[in-house]
PDB file of C-alpha atoms in Angstrom:
ATOM      1  CA  ILE A   1       0.052   0.558   0.009  1.00 50.00           C
ATOM      2  CA  PRO A   2       2.160   3.666  -1.284  1.00 57.00           C
ATOM      3  CA  HIS A   3       2.009   6.222   2.105  1.00 55.00           C
ATOM      4  CA  THR A   4       3.313   9.802   2.488  1.00 58.00           C
ATOM      5  CA  ALA A   5       4.765  11.545   4.513  1.00 54.00           C
ATOM      6  CA  ILE A   6       5.261  15.212   5.397  1.00 58.00           C
ATOM      7  CA  ASP A   7       5.807  16.999   7.483  1.00 60.00           C
ATOM      8  CA  GLY A   8       5.825  14.037  10.420  1.00 59.00           C
ATOM      9  CA  PHE A   9       2.133  13.528   9.032  1.00 57.00           C
ATOM     10  CA  PHE A  10       1.833  10.051   7.713  1.00 55.00           C
ATOM     11  CA  ALA A  11      -0.991   9.267   5.337  1.00 55.00           C
ATOM     12  CA  THR A  12      -2.042   5.895   4.211  1.00 72.00           C
ATOM     13  CA  LEU A  13      -4.413   5.552   0.995  1.00 79.00           C
ATOM     14  CA  ILE A  14      -6.533   2.689   0.229  1.00 86.00           C
ATOM     15  CA  GLN A  15      -7.993   1.473  -2.342  1.00 90.00           C
ATOM     16  CA  ASP A  16     -10.160  -0.977  -2.601  1.00 94.00           C
ATOM     17  CA  LEU A  17     -13.406  -1.603  -4.981  1.00 96.00           C
ATOM     18  CA  ALA A  18     -16.055  -3.546  -4.289  1.00 97.00           C
ATOM     19  CA  ILE A  19     -19.263  -4.739  -6.438  1.00 98.00           C
ATOM     20  CA  THR A  20     -22.143  -5.394  -3.811  1.00 97.00           C
ATOM     21  CA  ASN A  21     -24.946  -6.102  -5.924  1.00 97.00           C
ATOM     22  CA  VAL A  22     -26.275  -7.027  -9.346  1.00 97.00           C
ATOM     23  CA  VAL A  23     -29.702  -7.516 -10.537  1.00 96.00           C
ATOM     24  CA  PRO A  24     -31.027  -8.507 -13.725  1.00 97.00           C
ATOM     25  CA  PHE A  25     -34.480  -6.391 -13.939  1.00 95.00           C
ATOM     26  CA  ARG A  26     -35.701 -10.346 -14.458  1.00 92.00           C
ATOM     27  CA  ASP A  27     -34.965 -13.957 -14.487  1.00 94.00           C
ATOM     28  CA  TRP A  28     -36.230 -14.895 -17.751  1.00 94.00           C
ATOM     29  CA  VAL A  29     -35.827 -14.207 -21.275  1.00 96.00           C
ATOM     30  CA  TYR A  30     -36.645 -15.482 -24.934  1.00 95.00           C
ATOM     31  CA  GLN A  31     -33.836 -16.071 -26.640  1.00 94.00           C
ATOM     32  CA  GLY A  32     -32.892 -12.583 -28.420  1.00 94.00           C
ATOM     33  CA  GLY A  33     -34.882 -10.627 -26.302  1.00 94.00           C
ATOM     34  CA  LEU A  34     -33.753  -7.949 -23.763  1.00 95.00           C
ATOM     35  CA  VAL A  35     -32.562  -8.818 -20.383  1.00 96.00           C
ATOM     36  CA  TYR A  36     -31.491  -5.526 -17.742  1.00 97.00           C
ATOM     37  CA  ILE A  37     -28.630  -5.800 -15.348  1.00 97.00           C
ATOM     38  CA  ASN A  38     -28.038  -3.227 -12.644  1.00 97.00           C
ATOM     39  CA  VAL A  39     -24.948  -3.898 -11.115  1.00 98.00           C
ATOM     40  CA  THR A  40     -23.620  -1.855  -7.756  1.00 98.00           C
ATOM     41  CA  ALA A  41     -19.883  -0.302  -6.857  1.00 98.00           C
ATOM     42  CA  LYS A  42     -18.330   1.009  -4.303  1.00 98.00           C
ATOM     43  CA  ASN A  43     -15.535   2.766  -4.177  1.00 97.00           C
ATOM     44  CA  LEU A  44     -14.205   1.122   0.625  1.00 96.00           C
ATOM     45  CA  GLY A  45     -10.859   3.343  -0.487  1.00 92.00           C
ATOM     46  CA  ASN A  46      -9.966   7.015   0.771  1.00 90.00           C
ATOM     47  CA  GLN A  47      -9.873   8.317  -1.860  1.00 92.00           C
ATOM     48  CA  LYS A  48     -11.766   8.845  -5.782  1.00 95.00           C
ATOM     49  CA  GLU A  49     -10.634   6.291  -7.337  1.00 96.00           C
ATOM     50  CA  SER A  50     -11.703   5.153 -11.181  1.00 96.00           C
ATOM     51  CA  PHE A  51     -11.847   1.964 -13.070  1.00 97.00           C
ATOM     52  CA  ASP A  52     -14.044  -0.147 -15.227  1.00 98.00           C
ATOM     53  CA  VAL A  53     -17.653  -2.208 -14.775  1.00 98.00           C
ATOM     54  CA  LYS A  54     -17.954  -4.966 -16.505  1.00 98.00           C
ATOM     55  CA  ALA A  55     -20.774  -7.416 -17.234  1.00 98.00           C
ATOM     56  CA  TYR A  56     -20.469 -11.424 -18.142  1.00 98.00           C
ATOM     57  CA  TYR A  57     -23.280 -13.243 -18.526  1.00 97.00           C
ATOM     58  CA  ASP A  58     -21.542 -17.241 -18.084  1.00 96.00           C
ATOM     59  CA  SER A  59     -18.121 -15.879 -19.368  1.00 95.00           C
ATOM     60  CA  GLU A  60     -19.919 -13.621 -22.328  1.00 97.00           C
ATOM     61  CA  LEU A  61     -18.811 -10.137 -21.827  1.00 98.00           C
ATOM     62  CA  ILE A  62     -22.267  -7.716 -21.786  1.00 98.00           C
ATOM     63  CA  GLY A  63     -19.822  -4.580 -21.884  1.00 98.00           C
ATOM     64  CA  THR A  64     -17.688  -2.540 -19.755  1.00 98.00           C
ATOM     65  CA  GLU A  65     -18.719   0.767 -17.846  1.00 98.00           C
ATOM     66  CA  HIS A  66     -16.447   3.063 -16.599  1.00 98.00           C
ATOM     67  CA  VAL A  67     -17.252   5.073 -14.065  1.00 98.00           C
ATOM     68  CA  THR A  68     -15.047   8.924 -13.489  1.00 97.00           C
ATOM     69  CA  ASP A  69     -13.749   9.793  -9.727  1.00 97.00           C
ATOM     70  CA  LEU A  70     -15.773   7.675  -7.247  1.00 97.00           C
ATOM     71  CA  PRO A  71     -15.340   9.256  -4.061  1.00 97.00           C
ATOM     72  CA  GLN A  72     -14.485   7.162  -1.224  1.00 95.00           C
ATOM     73  CA  ASN A  73     -17.666   5.707   0.621  1.00 95.00           C
ATOM     74  CA  GLU A  74     -19.774   6.192  -1.758  1.00 97.00           C
ATOM     75  CA  GLU A  75     -21.730   3.536  -4.671  1.00 97.00           C
ATOM     76  CA  ILE A  76     -22.910   3.775  -7.479  1.00 98.00           C
ATOM     77  CA  THR A  77     -25.339   2.034  -9.697  1.00 98.00           C
ATOM     78  CA  LEU A  78     -25.277   1.424 -13.808  1.00 98.00           C
ATOM     79  CA  THR A  79     -27.480  -0.550 -16.005  1.00 98.00           C
ATOM     80  CA  PHE A  80     -26.437  -2.759 -18.517  1.00 98.00           C
ATOM     81  CA  THR A  81     -28.192  -4.168 -21.667  1.00 98.00           C
ATOM     82  CA  TRP A  82     -28.236  -7.663 -22.482  1.00 98.00           C
ATOM     83  CA  ASN A  83     -29.807  -8.559 -25.061  1.00 97.00           C
ATOM     84  CA  THR A  84     -29.543 -12.828 -26.602  1.00 97.00           C
ATOM     85  CA  SER A  85     -29.766 -12.779 -29.630  1.00 95.00           C
ATOM     86  CA  LEU A  86     -26.599 -15.187 -28.691  1.00 94.00           C
ATOM     87  CA  ALA A  87     -27.755 -16.779 -26.289  1.00 96.00           C
ATOM     88  CA  GLN A  88     -28.336 -20.284 -26.372  1.00 94.00           C
ATOM     89  CA  PRO A  89     -31.942 -21.683 -25.517  1.00 94.00           C
ATOM     90  CA  CYS A  90     -32.666 -24.182 -22.218  1.00 94.00           C
ATOM     91  CA  HIS A  91     -30.042 -22.513 -20.577  1.00 95.00           C
ATOM     92  CA  ASN A  92     -29.268 -21.091 -17.193  1.00 96.00           C
ATOM     93  CA  TYR A  93     -26.665 -18.057 -17.367  1.00 97.00           C
ATOM     94  CA  THR A  94     -25.498 -16.659 -14.506  1.00 97.00           C
ATOM     95  CA  ILE A  95     -24.970 -12.969 -14.103  1.00 98.00           C
ATOM     96  CA  THR A  96     -21.795 -11.974 -12.648  1.00 98.00           C
ATOM     97  CA  GLY A  97     -20.726  -8.207 -12.235  1.00 98.00           C
ATOM     98  CA  GLU A  98     -16.533  -7.655 -12.293  1.00 98.00           C
ATOM     99  CA  ALA A  99     -14.670  -4.231 -12.161  1.00 98.00           C
ATOM    100  CA  THR A 100     -11.609  -3.787 -12.583  1.00 96.00           C
ATOM    101  CA  THR A 101      -8.176  -3.946  -9.913  1.00 95.00           C
ATOM    102  CA  LEU A 102      -7.193  -0.826  -8.762  1.00 93.00           C
ATOM    103  CA  PRO A 103      -2.992  -0.514  -9.030  1.00 89.00           C
ATOM    104  CA  TYR A 104      -2.383  -2.311  -4.798  1.00 88.00           C
ATOM    105  CA  GLU A 105      -5.245  -3.007  -4.769  1.00 91.00           C
ATOM    106  CA  THR A 106      -4.958  -5.541  -1.585  1.00 90.00           C
ATOM    107  CA  ASN A 107      -9.089  -7.640  -1.548  1.00 92.00           C
ATOM    108  CA  THR A 108      -9.513  -7.794  -4.522  1.00 95.00           C
ATOM    109  CA  ALA A 109     -12.154 -11.434  -3.919  1.00 95.00           C
ATOM    110  CA  ASN A 110     -14.533  -8.254  -3.764  1.00 97.00           C
ATOM    111  CA  ASN A 111     -14.374  -7.420  -6.953  1.00 97.00           C
ATOM    112  CA  ILE A 112     -16.814  -9.884  -8.408  1.00 97.00           C
ATOM    113  CA  TYR A 113     -19.946 -10.750  -7.991  1.00 97.00           C
ATOM    114  CA  PRO A 114     -21.690 -13.694  -9.055  1.00 96.00           C
ATOM    115  CA  ASP A 115     -25.858 -13.211  -8.777  1.00 89.00           C
ATOM    116  CA  GLY A 116     -28.401 -14.150 -10.158  1.00 82.00           C
ATOM    117  CA  LYS A 117     -29.960 -16.197 -12.611  1.00 93.00           C
ATOM    118  CA  VAL A 118     -31.008 -16.120 -16.226  1.00 97.00           C
ATOM    119  CA  LYS A 119     -32.882 -18.069 -18.297  1.00 96.00           C
ATOM    120  CA  VAL A 120     -32.945 -17.951 -22.204  1.00 96.00           C
ATOM    121  CA  LYS A 121     -36.114 -20.141 -23.768  1.00 96.00           C
ATOM    122  CA  PHE A 122     -37.756 -20.774 -26.441  1.00 94.00           C
ATOM    123  CA  VAL A 123     -39.586 -18.257 -27.602  1.00 95.00           C
ATOM    124  CA  GLY A 124     -42.752 -19.401 -26.839  1.00 95.00           C
ATOM    125  CA  ASP A 125     -42.242 -21.649 -24.373  1.00 96.00           C
ATOM    126  CA  LEU A 126     -44.521 -19.690 -21.804  1.00 95.00           C
ATOM    127  CA  ASN A 127     -44.053 -21.894 -19.574  1.00 94.00           C
ATOM    128  CA  GLY A 128     -39.658 -22.843 -18.730  1.00 92.00           C
ATOM    129  CA  ASP A 129     -40.181 -26.420 -19.890  1.00 94.00           C
ATOM    130  CA  GLY A 130     -38.552 -26.524 -22.606  1.00 95.00           C
ATOM    131  CA  VAL A 131     -40.693 -27.354 -25.377  1.00 96.00           C
ATOM    132  CA  VAL A 132     -43.259 -24.883 -26.875  1.00 97.00           C
ATOM    133  CA  ASP A 133     -46.448 -27.281 -27.197  1.00 96.00           C
ATOM    134  CA  MET A 134     -50.590 -26.313 -26.665  1.00 96.00           C
ATOM    135  CA  ARG A 135     -50.332 -26.135 -23.026  1.00 96.00           C
ATOM    136  CA  ASP A 136     -48.202 -23.335 -24.080  1.00 97.00           C
ATOM    137  CA  ILE A 137     -50.131 -22.296 -26.631  1.00 96.00           C
ATOM    138  CA  ARG A 138     -52.803 -22.114 -23.952  1.00 96.00           C
ATOM    139  CA  GLU A 139     -51.364 -19.764 -21.436  1.00 96.00           C
ATOM    140  CA  ILE A 140     -51.585 -16.991 -24.783  1.00 96.00           C
ATOM    141  CA  ALA A 141     -55.057 -17.423 -25.627  1.00 96.00           C
ATOM    142  CA  LEU A 142     -56.392 -17.043 -21.989  1.00 97.00           C
ATOM    143  CA  ALA A 143     -53.653 -13.785 -22.114  1.00 97.00           C
ATOM    144  CA  PHE A 144     -55.020 -13.072 -24.436  1.00 97.00           C
ATOM    145  CA  ALA A 145     -56.206  -9.112 -24.935  1.00 97.00           C
ATOM    146  CA  SER A 146     -54.487  -8.273 -21.840  1.00 97.00           C
ATOM    147  CA  TYR A 147     -52.380  -5.353 -20.616  1.00 97.00           C
ATOM    148  CA  PRO A 148     -50.808  -5.042 -17.170  1.00 97.00           C
ATOM    149  CA  GLY A 149     -52.753  -4.549 -14.842  1.00 97.00           C
ATOM    150  CA  HIS A 150     -55.694  -6.594 -16.354  1.00 97.00           C
ATOM    151  CA  PRO A 151     -57.226 -10.438 -14.612  1.00 97.00           C
ATOM    152  CA  ARG A 152     -55.988 -11.530 -16.857  1.00 97.00           C
ATOM    153  CA  TRP A 153     -51.963  -9.839 -17.833  1.00 97.00           C
ATOM    154  CA  ASN A 154     -49.138 -12.837 -17.601  1.00 96.00           C
ATOM    155  CA  PRO A 155     -46.132 -10.847 -19.392  1.00 95.00           C
ATOM    156  CA  GLU A 156     -44.567 -14.140 -20.224  1.00 95.00           C
ATOM    157  CA  ALA A 157     -47.555 -13.698 -23.136  1.00 97.00           C
ATOM    158  CA  ASP A 158     -46.944 -11.186 -24.368  1.00 96.00           C
ATOM    159  CA  ILE A 159     -44.024 -12.475 -26.822  1.00 95.00           C
ATOM    160  CA  ASP A 160     -43.277  -9.077 -28.486  1.00 93.00           C
ATOM    161  CA  GLN A 161     -43.301  -6.889 -24.999  1.00 91.00           C
ATOM    162  CA  SER A 162     -45.861  -4.731 -26.939  1.00 95.00           C
ATOM    163  CA  GLY A 163     -47.857  -4.120 -23.629  1.00 96.00           C
ATOM    164  CA  TYR A 164     -50.561  -6.264 -25.389  1.00 97.00           C
ATOM    165  CA  VAL A 165     -50.911  -9.604 -26.168  1.00 97.00           C
ATOM    166  CA  ASP A 166     -52.372  -9.864 -29.511  1.00 97.00           C
ATOM    167  CA  MET A 167     -52.080 -12.191 -32.173  1.00 96.00           C
ATOM    168  CA  ARG A 168     -48.390 -11.299 -33.347  1.00 96.00           C
ATOM    169  CA  ASP A 169     -48.039 -12.932 -29.961  1.00 96.00           C
ATOM    170  CA  ILE A 170     -49.528 -16.065 -31.000  1.00 95.00           C
ATOM    171  CA  ARG A 171     -47.942 -16.515 -34.026  1.00 96.00           C
ATOM    172  CA  LEU A 172     -44.540 -15.360 -32.673  1.00 95.00           C
ATOM    173  CA  ALA A 173     -44.990 -18.846 -30.292  1.00 95.00           C
ATOM    174  CA  SER A 174     -46.825 -21.025 -33.183  1.00 95.00           C
ATOM    175  CA  LYS A 175     -42.990 -20.400 -35.179  1.00 96.00           C
ATOM    176  CA  ASN A 176     -41.245 -22.369 -32.823  1.00 95.00           C
ATOM    177  CA  PHE A 177     -44.224 -24.503 -32.424  1.00 96.00           C
ATOM    178  CA  GLY A 178     -42.562 -28.588 -31.714  1.00 96.00           C
ATOM    179  CA  LYS A 179     -39.688 -27.150 -30.436  1.00 95.00           C
ATOM    180  CA  THR A 180     -37.596 -29.080 -27.686  1.00 95.00           C
ATOM    181  CA  CYS A 181     -34.664 -28.343 -25.370  1.00 93.00           C
ATOM    182  CA  PRO A 182     -31.959 -31.120 -26.097  1.00 87.00           C
ATOM    183  CA  PRO A 183     -32.287 -33.929 -23.378  1.00 83.00           C
TER     184      PRO A 183
END
């Protein structure tokens, strides 16, 4: 740890970053959909710090955000957007936040924080059982013509994320009718 002595005064500089929270906005997504992820970083040191924060799904990078001059004992929450087009359906992905290691930082164990799983499903697999079948189409039909706040609203039936369950959602699910996850 670096230190300085000026006129008999000794100061120790503490450099320590931590990722304190990782929160995906939802725990499932249809392949090709977007997942928003909040990653919170905190400066546990005793001086302002500039650093990068990264978000991952499993070992794949979602994105990098730069933080400039975060004051000591302050935290910042960054929102990352994961486009799941390249993610494989039928898989639960672990979401991880990571802060870059600072020079002379000795406590690096808290720079990485894996938390949260997001399941990527086939478009139309409403119940998440790994197959798009009549049970899924039935769920869409039960939520037909609903919207947020409506008693029949089912966000998983709103496949196109339009805020309304309609024929487009049934059509999107039907395109994958019969698809199943590998055993």
